[in-house]
mmCIF file with all atom_site columns, C-alpha atoms in Angstrom:
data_model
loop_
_atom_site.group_PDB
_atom_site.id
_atom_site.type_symbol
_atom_site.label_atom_id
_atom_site.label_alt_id
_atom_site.label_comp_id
_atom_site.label_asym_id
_atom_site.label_entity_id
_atom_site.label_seq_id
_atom_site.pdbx_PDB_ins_code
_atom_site.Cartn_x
_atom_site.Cartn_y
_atom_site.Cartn_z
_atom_site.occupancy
_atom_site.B_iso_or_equiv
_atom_site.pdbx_formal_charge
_atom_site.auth_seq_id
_atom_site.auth_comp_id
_atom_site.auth_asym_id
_atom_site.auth_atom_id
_atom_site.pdbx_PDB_model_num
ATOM 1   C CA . UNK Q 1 1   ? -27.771 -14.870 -15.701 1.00 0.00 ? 1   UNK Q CA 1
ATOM 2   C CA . UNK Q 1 2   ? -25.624 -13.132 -13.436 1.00 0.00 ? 2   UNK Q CA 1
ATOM 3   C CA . UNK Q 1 3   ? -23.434 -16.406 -12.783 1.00 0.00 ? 3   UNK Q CA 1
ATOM 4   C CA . UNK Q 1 4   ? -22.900 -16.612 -16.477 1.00 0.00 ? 4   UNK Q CA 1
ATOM 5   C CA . UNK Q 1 5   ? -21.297 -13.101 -16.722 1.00 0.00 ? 5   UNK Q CA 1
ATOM 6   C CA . UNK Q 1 6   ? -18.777 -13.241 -13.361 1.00 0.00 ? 6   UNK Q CA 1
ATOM 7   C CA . UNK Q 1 7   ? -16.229 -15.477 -15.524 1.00 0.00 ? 7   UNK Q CA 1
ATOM 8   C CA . UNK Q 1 8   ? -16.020 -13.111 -18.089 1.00 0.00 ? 8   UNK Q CA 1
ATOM 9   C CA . UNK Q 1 9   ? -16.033 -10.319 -15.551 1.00 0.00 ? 9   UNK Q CA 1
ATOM 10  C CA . UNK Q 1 10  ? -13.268 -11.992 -13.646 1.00 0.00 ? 10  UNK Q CA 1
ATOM 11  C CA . UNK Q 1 11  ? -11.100 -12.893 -16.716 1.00 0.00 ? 11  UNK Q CA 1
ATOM 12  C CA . UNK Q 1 12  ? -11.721 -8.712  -17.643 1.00 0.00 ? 12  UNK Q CA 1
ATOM 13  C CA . UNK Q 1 13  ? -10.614 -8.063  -14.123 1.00 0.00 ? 13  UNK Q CA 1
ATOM 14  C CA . UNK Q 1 14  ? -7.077  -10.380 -14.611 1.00 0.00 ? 14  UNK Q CA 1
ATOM 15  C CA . UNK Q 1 15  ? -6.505  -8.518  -17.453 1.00 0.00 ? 15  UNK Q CA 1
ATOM 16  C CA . UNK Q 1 16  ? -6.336  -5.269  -15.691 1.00 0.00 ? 16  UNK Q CA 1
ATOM 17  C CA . UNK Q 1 17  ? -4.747  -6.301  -12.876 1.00 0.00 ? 17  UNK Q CA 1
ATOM 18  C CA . UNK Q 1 18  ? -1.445  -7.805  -14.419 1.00 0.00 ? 18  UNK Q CA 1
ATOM 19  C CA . UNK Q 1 19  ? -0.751  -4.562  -16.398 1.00 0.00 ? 19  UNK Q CA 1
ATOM 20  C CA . UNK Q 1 20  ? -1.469  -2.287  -13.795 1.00 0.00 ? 20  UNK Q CA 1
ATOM 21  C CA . UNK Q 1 21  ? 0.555   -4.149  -11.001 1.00 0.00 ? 21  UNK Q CA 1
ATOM 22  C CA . UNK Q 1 22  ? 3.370   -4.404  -12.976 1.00 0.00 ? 22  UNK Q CA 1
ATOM 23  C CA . UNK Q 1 23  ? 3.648   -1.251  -13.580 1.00 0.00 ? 23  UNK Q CA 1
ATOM 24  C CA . UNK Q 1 24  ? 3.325   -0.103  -9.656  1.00 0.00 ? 24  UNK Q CA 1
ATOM 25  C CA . UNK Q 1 25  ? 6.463   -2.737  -9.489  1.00 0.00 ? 25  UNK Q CA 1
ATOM 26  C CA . UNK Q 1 26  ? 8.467   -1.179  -12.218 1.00 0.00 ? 26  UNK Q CA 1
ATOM 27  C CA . UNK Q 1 27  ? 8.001   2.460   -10.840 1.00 0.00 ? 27  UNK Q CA 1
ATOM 28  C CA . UNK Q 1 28  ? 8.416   0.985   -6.967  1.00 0.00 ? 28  UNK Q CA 1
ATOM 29  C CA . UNK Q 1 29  ? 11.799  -0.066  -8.764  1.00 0.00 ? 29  UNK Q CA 1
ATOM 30  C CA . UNK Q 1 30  ? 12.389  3.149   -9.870  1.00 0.00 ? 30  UNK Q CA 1
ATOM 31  C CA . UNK Q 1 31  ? 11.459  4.897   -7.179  1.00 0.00 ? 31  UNK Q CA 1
ATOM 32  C CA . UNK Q 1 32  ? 14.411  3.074   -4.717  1.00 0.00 ? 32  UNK Q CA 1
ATOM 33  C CA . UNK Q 1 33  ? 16.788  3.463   -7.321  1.00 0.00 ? 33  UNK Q CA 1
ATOM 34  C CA . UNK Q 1 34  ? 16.483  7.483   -7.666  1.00 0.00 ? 34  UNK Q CA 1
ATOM 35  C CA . UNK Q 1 35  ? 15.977  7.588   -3.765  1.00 0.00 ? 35  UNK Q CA 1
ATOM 36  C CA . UNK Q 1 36  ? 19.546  5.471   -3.227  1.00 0.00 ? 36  UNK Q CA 1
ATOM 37  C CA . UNK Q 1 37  ? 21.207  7.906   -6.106  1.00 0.00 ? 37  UNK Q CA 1
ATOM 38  C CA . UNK Q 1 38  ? 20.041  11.382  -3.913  1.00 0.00 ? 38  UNK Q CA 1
ATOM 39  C CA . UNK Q 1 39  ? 16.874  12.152  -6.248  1.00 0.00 ? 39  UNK Q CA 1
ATOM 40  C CA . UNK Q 1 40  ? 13.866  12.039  -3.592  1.00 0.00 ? 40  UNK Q CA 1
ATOM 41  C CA . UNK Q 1 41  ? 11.900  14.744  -5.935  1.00 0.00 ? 41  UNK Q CA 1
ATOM 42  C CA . UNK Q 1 42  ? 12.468  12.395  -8.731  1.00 0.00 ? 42  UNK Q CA 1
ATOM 43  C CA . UNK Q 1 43  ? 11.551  8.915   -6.149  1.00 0.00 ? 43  UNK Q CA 1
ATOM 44  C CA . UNK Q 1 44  ? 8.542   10.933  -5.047  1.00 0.00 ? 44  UNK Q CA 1
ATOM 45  C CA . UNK Q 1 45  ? 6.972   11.497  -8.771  1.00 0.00 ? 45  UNK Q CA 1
ATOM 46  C CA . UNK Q 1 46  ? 7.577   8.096   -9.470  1.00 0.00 ? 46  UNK Q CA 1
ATOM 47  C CA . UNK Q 1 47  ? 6.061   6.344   -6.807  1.00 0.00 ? 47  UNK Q CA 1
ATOM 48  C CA . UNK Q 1 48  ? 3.400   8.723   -6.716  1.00 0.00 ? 48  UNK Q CA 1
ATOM 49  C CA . UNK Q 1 49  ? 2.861   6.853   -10.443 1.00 0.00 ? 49  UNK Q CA 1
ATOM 50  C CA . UNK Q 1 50  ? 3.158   3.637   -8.560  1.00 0.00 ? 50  UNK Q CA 1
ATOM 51  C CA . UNK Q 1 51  ? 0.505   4.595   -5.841  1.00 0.00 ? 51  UNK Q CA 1
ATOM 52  C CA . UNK Q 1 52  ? -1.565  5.642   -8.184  1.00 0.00 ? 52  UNK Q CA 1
ATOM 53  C CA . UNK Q 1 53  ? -1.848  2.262   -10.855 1.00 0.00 ? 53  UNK Q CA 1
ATOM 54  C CA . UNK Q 1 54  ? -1.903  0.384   -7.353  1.00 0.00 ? 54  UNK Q CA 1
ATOM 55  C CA . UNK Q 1 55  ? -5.183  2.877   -6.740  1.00 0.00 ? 55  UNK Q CA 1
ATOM 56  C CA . UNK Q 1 56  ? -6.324  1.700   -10.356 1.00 0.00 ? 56  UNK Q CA 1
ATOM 57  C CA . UNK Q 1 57  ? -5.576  -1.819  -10.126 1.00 0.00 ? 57  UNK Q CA 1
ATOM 58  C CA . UNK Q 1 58  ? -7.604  -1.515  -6.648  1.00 0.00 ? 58  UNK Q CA 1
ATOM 59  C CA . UNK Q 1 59  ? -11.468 -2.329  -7.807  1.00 0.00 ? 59  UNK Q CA 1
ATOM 60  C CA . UNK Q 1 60  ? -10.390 -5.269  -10.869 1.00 0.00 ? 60  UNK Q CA 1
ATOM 61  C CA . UNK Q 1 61  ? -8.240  -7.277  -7.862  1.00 0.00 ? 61  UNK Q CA 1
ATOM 62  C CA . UNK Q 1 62  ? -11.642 -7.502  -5.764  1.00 0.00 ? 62  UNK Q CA 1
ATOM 63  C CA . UNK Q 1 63  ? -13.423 -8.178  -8.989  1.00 0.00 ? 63  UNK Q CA 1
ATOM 64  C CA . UNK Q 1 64  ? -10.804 -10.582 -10.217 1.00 0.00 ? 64  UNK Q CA 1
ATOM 65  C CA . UNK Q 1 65  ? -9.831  -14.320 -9.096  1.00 0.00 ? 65  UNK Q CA 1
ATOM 66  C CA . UNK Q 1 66  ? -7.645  -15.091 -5.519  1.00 0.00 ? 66  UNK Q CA 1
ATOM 67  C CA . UNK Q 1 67  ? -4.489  -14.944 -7.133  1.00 0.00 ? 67  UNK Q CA 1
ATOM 68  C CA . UNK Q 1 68  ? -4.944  -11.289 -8.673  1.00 0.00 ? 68  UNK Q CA 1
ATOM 69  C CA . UNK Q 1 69  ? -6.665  -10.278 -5.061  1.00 0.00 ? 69  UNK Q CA 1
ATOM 70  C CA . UNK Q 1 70  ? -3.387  -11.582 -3.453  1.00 0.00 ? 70  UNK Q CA 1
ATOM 71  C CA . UNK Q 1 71  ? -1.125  -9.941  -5.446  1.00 0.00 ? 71  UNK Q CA 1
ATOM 72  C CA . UNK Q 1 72  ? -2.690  -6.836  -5.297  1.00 0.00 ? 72  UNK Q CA 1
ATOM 73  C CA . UNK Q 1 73  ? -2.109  -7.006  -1.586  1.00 0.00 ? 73  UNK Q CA 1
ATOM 74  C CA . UNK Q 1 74  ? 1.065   -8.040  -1.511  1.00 0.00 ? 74  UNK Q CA 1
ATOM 75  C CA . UNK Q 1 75  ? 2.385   -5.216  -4.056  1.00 0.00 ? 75  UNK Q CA 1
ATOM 76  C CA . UNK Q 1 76  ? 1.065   -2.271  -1.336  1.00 0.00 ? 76  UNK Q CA 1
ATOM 77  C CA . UNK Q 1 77  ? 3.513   -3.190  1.772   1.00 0.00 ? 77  UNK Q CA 1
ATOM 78  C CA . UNK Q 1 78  ? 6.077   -3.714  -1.203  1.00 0.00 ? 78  UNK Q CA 1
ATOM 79  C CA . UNK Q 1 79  ? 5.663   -0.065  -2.493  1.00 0.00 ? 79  UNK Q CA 1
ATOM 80  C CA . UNK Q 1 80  ? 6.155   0.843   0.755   1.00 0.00 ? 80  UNK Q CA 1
ATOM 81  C CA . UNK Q 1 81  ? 9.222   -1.151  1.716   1.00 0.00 ? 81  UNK Q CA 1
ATOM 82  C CA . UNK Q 1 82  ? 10.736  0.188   -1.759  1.00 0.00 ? 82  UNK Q CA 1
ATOM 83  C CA . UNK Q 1 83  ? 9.913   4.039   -0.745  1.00 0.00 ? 83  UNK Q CA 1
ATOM 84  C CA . UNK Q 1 84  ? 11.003  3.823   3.081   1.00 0.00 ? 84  UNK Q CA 1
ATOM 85  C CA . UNK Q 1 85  ? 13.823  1.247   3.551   1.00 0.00 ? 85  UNK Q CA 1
ATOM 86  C CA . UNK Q 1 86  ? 16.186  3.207   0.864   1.00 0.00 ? 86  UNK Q CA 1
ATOM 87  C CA . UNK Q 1 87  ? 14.883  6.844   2.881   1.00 0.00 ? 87  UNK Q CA 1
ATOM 88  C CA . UNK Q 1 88  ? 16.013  5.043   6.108   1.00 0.00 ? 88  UNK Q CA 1
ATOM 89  C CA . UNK Q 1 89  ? 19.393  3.938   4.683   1.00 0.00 ? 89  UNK Q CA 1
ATOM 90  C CA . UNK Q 1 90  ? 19.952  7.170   2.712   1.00 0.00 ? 90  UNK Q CA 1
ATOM 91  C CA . UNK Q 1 91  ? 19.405  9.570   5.587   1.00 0.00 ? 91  UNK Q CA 1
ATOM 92  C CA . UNK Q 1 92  ? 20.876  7.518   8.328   1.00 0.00 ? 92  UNK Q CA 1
ATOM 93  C CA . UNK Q 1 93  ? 23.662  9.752   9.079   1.00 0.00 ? 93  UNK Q CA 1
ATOM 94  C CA . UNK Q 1 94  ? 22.165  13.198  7.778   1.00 0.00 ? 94  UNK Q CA 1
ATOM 95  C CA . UNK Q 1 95  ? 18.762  13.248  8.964   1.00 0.00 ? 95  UNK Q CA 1
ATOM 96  C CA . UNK Q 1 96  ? 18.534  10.290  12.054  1.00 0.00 ? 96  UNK Q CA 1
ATOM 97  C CA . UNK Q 1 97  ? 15.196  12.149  12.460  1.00 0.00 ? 97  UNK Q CA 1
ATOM 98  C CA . UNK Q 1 98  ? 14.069  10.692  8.997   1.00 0.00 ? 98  UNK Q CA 1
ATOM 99  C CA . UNK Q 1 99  ? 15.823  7.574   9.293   1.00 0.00 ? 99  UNK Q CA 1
ATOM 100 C CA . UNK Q 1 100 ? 13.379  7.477   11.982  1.00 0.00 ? 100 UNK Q CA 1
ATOM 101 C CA . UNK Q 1 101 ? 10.407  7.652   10.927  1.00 0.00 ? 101 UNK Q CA 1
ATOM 102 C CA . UNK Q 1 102 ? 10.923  5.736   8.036   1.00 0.00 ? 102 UNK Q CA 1
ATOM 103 C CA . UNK Q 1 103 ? 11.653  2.744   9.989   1.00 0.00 ? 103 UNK Q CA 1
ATOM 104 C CA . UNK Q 1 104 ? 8.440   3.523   12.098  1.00 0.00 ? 104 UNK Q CA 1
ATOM 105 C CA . UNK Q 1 105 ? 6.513   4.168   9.126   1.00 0.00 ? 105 UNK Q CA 1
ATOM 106 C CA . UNK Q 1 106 ? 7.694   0.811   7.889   1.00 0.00 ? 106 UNK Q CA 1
ATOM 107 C CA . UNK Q 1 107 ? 6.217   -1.310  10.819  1.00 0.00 ? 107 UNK Q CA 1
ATOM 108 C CA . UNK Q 1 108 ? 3.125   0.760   10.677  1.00 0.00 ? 108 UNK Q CA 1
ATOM 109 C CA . UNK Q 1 109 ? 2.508   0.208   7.040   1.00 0.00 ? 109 UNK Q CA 1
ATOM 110 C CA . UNK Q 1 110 ? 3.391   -3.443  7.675   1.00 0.00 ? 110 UNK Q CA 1
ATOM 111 C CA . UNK Q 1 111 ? 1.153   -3.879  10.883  1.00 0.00 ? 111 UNK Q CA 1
ATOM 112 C CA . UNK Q 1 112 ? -1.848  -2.365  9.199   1.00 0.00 ? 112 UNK Q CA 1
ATOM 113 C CA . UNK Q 1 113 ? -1.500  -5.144  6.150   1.00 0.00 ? 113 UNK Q CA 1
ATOM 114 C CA . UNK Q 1 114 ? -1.248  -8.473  8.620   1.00 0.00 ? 114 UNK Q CA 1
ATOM 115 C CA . UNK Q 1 115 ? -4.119  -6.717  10.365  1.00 0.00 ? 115 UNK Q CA 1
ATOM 116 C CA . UNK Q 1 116 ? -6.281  -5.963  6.965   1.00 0.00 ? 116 UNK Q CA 1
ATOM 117 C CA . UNK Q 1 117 ? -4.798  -10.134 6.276   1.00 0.00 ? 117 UNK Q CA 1
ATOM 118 C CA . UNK Q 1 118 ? -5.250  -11.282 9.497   1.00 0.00 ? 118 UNK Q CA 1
ATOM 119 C CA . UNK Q 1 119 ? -8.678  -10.442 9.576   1.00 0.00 ? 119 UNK Q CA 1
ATOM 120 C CA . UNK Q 1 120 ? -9.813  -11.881 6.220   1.00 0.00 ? 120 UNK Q CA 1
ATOM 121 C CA . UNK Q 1 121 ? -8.291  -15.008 7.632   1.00 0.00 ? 121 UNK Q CA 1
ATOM 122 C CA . UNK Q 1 122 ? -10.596 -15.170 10.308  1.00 0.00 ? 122 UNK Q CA 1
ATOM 123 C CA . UNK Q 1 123 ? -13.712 -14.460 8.280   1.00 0.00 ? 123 UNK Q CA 1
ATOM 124 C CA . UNK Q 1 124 ? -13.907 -10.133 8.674   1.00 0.00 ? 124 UNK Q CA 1
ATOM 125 C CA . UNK Q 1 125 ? -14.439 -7.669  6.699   1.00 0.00 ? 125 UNK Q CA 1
ATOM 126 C CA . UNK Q 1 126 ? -11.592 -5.069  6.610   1.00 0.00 ? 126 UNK Q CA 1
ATOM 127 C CA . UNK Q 1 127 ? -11.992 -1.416  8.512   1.00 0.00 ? 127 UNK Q CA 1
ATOM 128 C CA . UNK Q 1 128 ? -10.651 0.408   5.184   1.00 0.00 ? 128 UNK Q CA 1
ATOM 129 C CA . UNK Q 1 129 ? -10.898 1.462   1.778   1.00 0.00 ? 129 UNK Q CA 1
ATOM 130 C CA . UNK Q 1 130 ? -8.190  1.399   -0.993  1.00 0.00 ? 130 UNK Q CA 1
ATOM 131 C CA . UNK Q 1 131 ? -8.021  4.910   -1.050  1.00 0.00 ? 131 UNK Q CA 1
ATOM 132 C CA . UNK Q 1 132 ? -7.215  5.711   2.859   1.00 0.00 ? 132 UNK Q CA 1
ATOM 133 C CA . UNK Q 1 133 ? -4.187  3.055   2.085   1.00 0.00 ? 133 UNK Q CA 1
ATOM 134 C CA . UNK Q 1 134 ? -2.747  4.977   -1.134  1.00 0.00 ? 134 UNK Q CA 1
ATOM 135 C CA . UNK Q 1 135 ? -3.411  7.696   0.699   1.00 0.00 ? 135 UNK Q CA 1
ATOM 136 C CA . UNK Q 1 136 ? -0.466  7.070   2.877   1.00 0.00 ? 136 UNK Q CA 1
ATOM 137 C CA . UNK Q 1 137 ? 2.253   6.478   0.481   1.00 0.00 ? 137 UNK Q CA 1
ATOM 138 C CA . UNK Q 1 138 ? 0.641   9.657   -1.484  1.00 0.00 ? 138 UNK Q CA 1
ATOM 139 C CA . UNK Q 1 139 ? 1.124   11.399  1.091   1.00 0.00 ? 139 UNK Q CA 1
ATOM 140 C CA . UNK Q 1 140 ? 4.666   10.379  1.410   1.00 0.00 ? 140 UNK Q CA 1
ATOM 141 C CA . UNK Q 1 141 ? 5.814   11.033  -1.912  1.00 0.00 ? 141 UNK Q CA 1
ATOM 142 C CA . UNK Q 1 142 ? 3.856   14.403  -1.885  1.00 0.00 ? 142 UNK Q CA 1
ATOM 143 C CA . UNK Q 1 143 ? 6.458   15.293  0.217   1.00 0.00 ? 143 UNK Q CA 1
ATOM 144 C CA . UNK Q 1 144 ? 9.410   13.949  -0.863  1.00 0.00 ? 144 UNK Q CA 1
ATOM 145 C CA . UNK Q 1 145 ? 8.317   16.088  -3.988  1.00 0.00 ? 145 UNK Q CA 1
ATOM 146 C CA . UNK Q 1 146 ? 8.152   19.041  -2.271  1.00 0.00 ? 146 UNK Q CA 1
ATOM 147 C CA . UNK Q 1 147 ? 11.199  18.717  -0.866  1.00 0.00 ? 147 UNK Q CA 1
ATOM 148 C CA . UNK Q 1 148 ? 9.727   18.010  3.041   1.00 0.00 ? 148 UNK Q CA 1
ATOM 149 C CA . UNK Q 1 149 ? 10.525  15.031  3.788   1.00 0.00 ? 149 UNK Q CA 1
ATOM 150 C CA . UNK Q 1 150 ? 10.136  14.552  7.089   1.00 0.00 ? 150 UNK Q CA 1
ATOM 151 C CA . UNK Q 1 151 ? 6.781   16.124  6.708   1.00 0.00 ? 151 UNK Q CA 1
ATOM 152 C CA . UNK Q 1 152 ? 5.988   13.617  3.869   1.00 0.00 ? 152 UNK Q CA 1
ATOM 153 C CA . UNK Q 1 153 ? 7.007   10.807  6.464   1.00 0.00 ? 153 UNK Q CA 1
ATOM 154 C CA . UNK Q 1 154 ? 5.539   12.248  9.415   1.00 0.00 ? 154 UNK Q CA 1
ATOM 155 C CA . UNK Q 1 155 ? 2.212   12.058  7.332   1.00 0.00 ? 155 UNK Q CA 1
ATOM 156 C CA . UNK Q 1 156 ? 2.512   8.520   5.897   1.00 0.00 ? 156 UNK Q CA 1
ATOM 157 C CA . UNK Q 1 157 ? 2.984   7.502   9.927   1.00 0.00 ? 157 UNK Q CA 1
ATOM 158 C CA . UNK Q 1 158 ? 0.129   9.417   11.045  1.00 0.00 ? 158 UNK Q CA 1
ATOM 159 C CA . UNK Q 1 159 ? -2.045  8.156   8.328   1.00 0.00 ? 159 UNK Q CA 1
ATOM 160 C CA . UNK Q 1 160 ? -0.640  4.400   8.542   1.00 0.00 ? 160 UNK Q CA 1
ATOM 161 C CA . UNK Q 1 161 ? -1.175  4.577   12.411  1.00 0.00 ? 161 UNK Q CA 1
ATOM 162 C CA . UNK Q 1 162 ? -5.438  5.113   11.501  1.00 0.00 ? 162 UNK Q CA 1
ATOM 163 C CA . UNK Q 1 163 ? -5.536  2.618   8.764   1.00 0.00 ? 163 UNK Q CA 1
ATOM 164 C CA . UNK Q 1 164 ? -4.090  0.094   11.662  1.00 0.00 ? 164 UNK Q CA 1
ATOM 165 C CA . UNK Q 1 165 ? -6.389  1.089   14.187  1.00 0.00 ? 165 UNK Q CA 1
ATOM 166 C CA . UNK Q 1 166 ? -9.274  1.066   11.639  1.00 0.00 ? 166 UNK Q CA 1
ATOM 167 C CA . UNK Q 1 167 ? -8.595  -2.527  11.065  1.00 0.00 ? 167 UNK Q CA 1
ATOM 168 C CA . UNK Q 1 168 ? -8.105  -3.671  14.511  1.00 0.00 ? 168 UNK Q CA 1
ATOM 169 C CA . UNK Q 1 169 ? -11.514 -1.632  15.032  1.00 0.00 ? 169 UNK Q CA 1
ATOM 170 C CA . UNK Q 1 170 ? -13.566 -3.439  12.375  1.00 0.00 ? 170 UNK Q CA 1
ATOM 171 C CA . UNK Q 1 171 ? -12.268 -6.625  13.801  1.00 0.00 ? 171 UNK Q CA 1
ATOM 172 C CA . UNK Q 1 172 ? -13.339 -5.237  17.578  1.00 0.00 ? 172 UNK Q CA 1
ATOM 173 C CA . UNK Q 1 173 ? -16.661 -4.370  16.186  1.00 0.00 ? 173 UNK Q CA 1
ATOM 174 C CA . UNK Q 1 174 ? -17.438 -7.327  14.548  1.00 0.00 ? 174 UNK Q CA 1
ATOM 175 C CA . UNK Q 1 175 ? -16.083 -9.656  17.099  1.00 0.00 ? 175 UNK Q CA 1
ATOM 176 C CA . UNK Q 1 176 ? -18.361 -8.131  19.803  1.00 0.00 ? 176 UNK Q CA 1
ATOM 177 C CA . UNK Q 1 177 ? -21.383 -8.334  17.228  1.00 0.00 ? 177 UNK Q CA 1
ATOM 178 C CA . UNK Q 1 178 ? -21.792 -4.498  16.562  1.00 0.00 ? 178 UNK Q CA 1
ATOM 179 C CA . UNK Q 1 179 ? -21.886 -3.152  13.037  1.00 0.00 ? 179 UNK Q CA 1
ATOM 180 C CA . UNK Q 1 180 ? -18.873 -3.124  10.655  1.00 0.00 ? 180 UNK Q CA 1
#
């Protein structure tokens, strides 16, 4: 009975999926377009709406069929990439401080997803949960809201930094046969 029902359930999960990742895209979109013009408040509220319908989308990718499971993994390192590569670029000269840890928070977002992929590929199970990765970005555009944001990126590093080392951890732990 329960094999008859995971079609359905997976063709329900599609449907959310599609919608829901879009819409992270369009407000990623958004989000490097108001950072490039000098409006990080702005940026920040909108890819706080991005972070949150990736959150959303989250549980239907597992649910759903490989393709919606790898987009929903690609679009994360891309919200990312469209919050901190325009920061970088934008505060180059101003703030090199910011510039900074944008770039830093780039590679940590980045390493943290080829672990999380990496990892799959060999057969583990990941270290983290959807929410400790939108926390992150979150966390970034909390700040840029606020106004802070070096804060903002100083706590997207600090927060990508443990989802990397929770990956690379699970891996560890599974690799030398102890509980994941």
């Amino acid at each position: 009975m329960v094999e008859s029902t995971r079609p359905r359930n997976v063709r329900r999960a599609n449907a959310l999926v599609l919608p829901l990742l879009a819409a992270s895209a369009a407000c990623a979109l958004g989000a490097a377009a108001l950072l490039l013009q000098g409006h990080p408040a702005w940026a920040g509220a909108v890819g706080l709406l991005g972070t949150a319908a990736l959150a959303a989308a989250g549980p239907a990718t597992e649910a759903g069929s490989p393709r919606a499971r790898f987009a929903g993994r690609l679009m994360e390192p891309v919200l990312d990439a469209a919050l901190l590569t325009p920061l970088a670029w934008t505060n180059r000269a101003s703030d090199p401080t910011a510039a900074v840890l944008s770039l830093v928070g780039l590679g940590l977002g980045l390493l943290a997803a080829y672990g999380r992929a990496r990892g799959a590929a060999l057969g583990y199970a990941t270290g983290t949960g959807l929410l400790g990765r939108a926390a992150r970005t979150g966390a970034l555009c909390l700040g840029l809201m606020a106004g802070s944001t070096v804060a903002g990126l100083w706590a997207y590093c600090a927060l990508a930094a443990m989802v990397a080392a929770g990956e690379a951890i699970a891996v560890v732990k599974q690799e030398r046969g102890g509980a994941s």
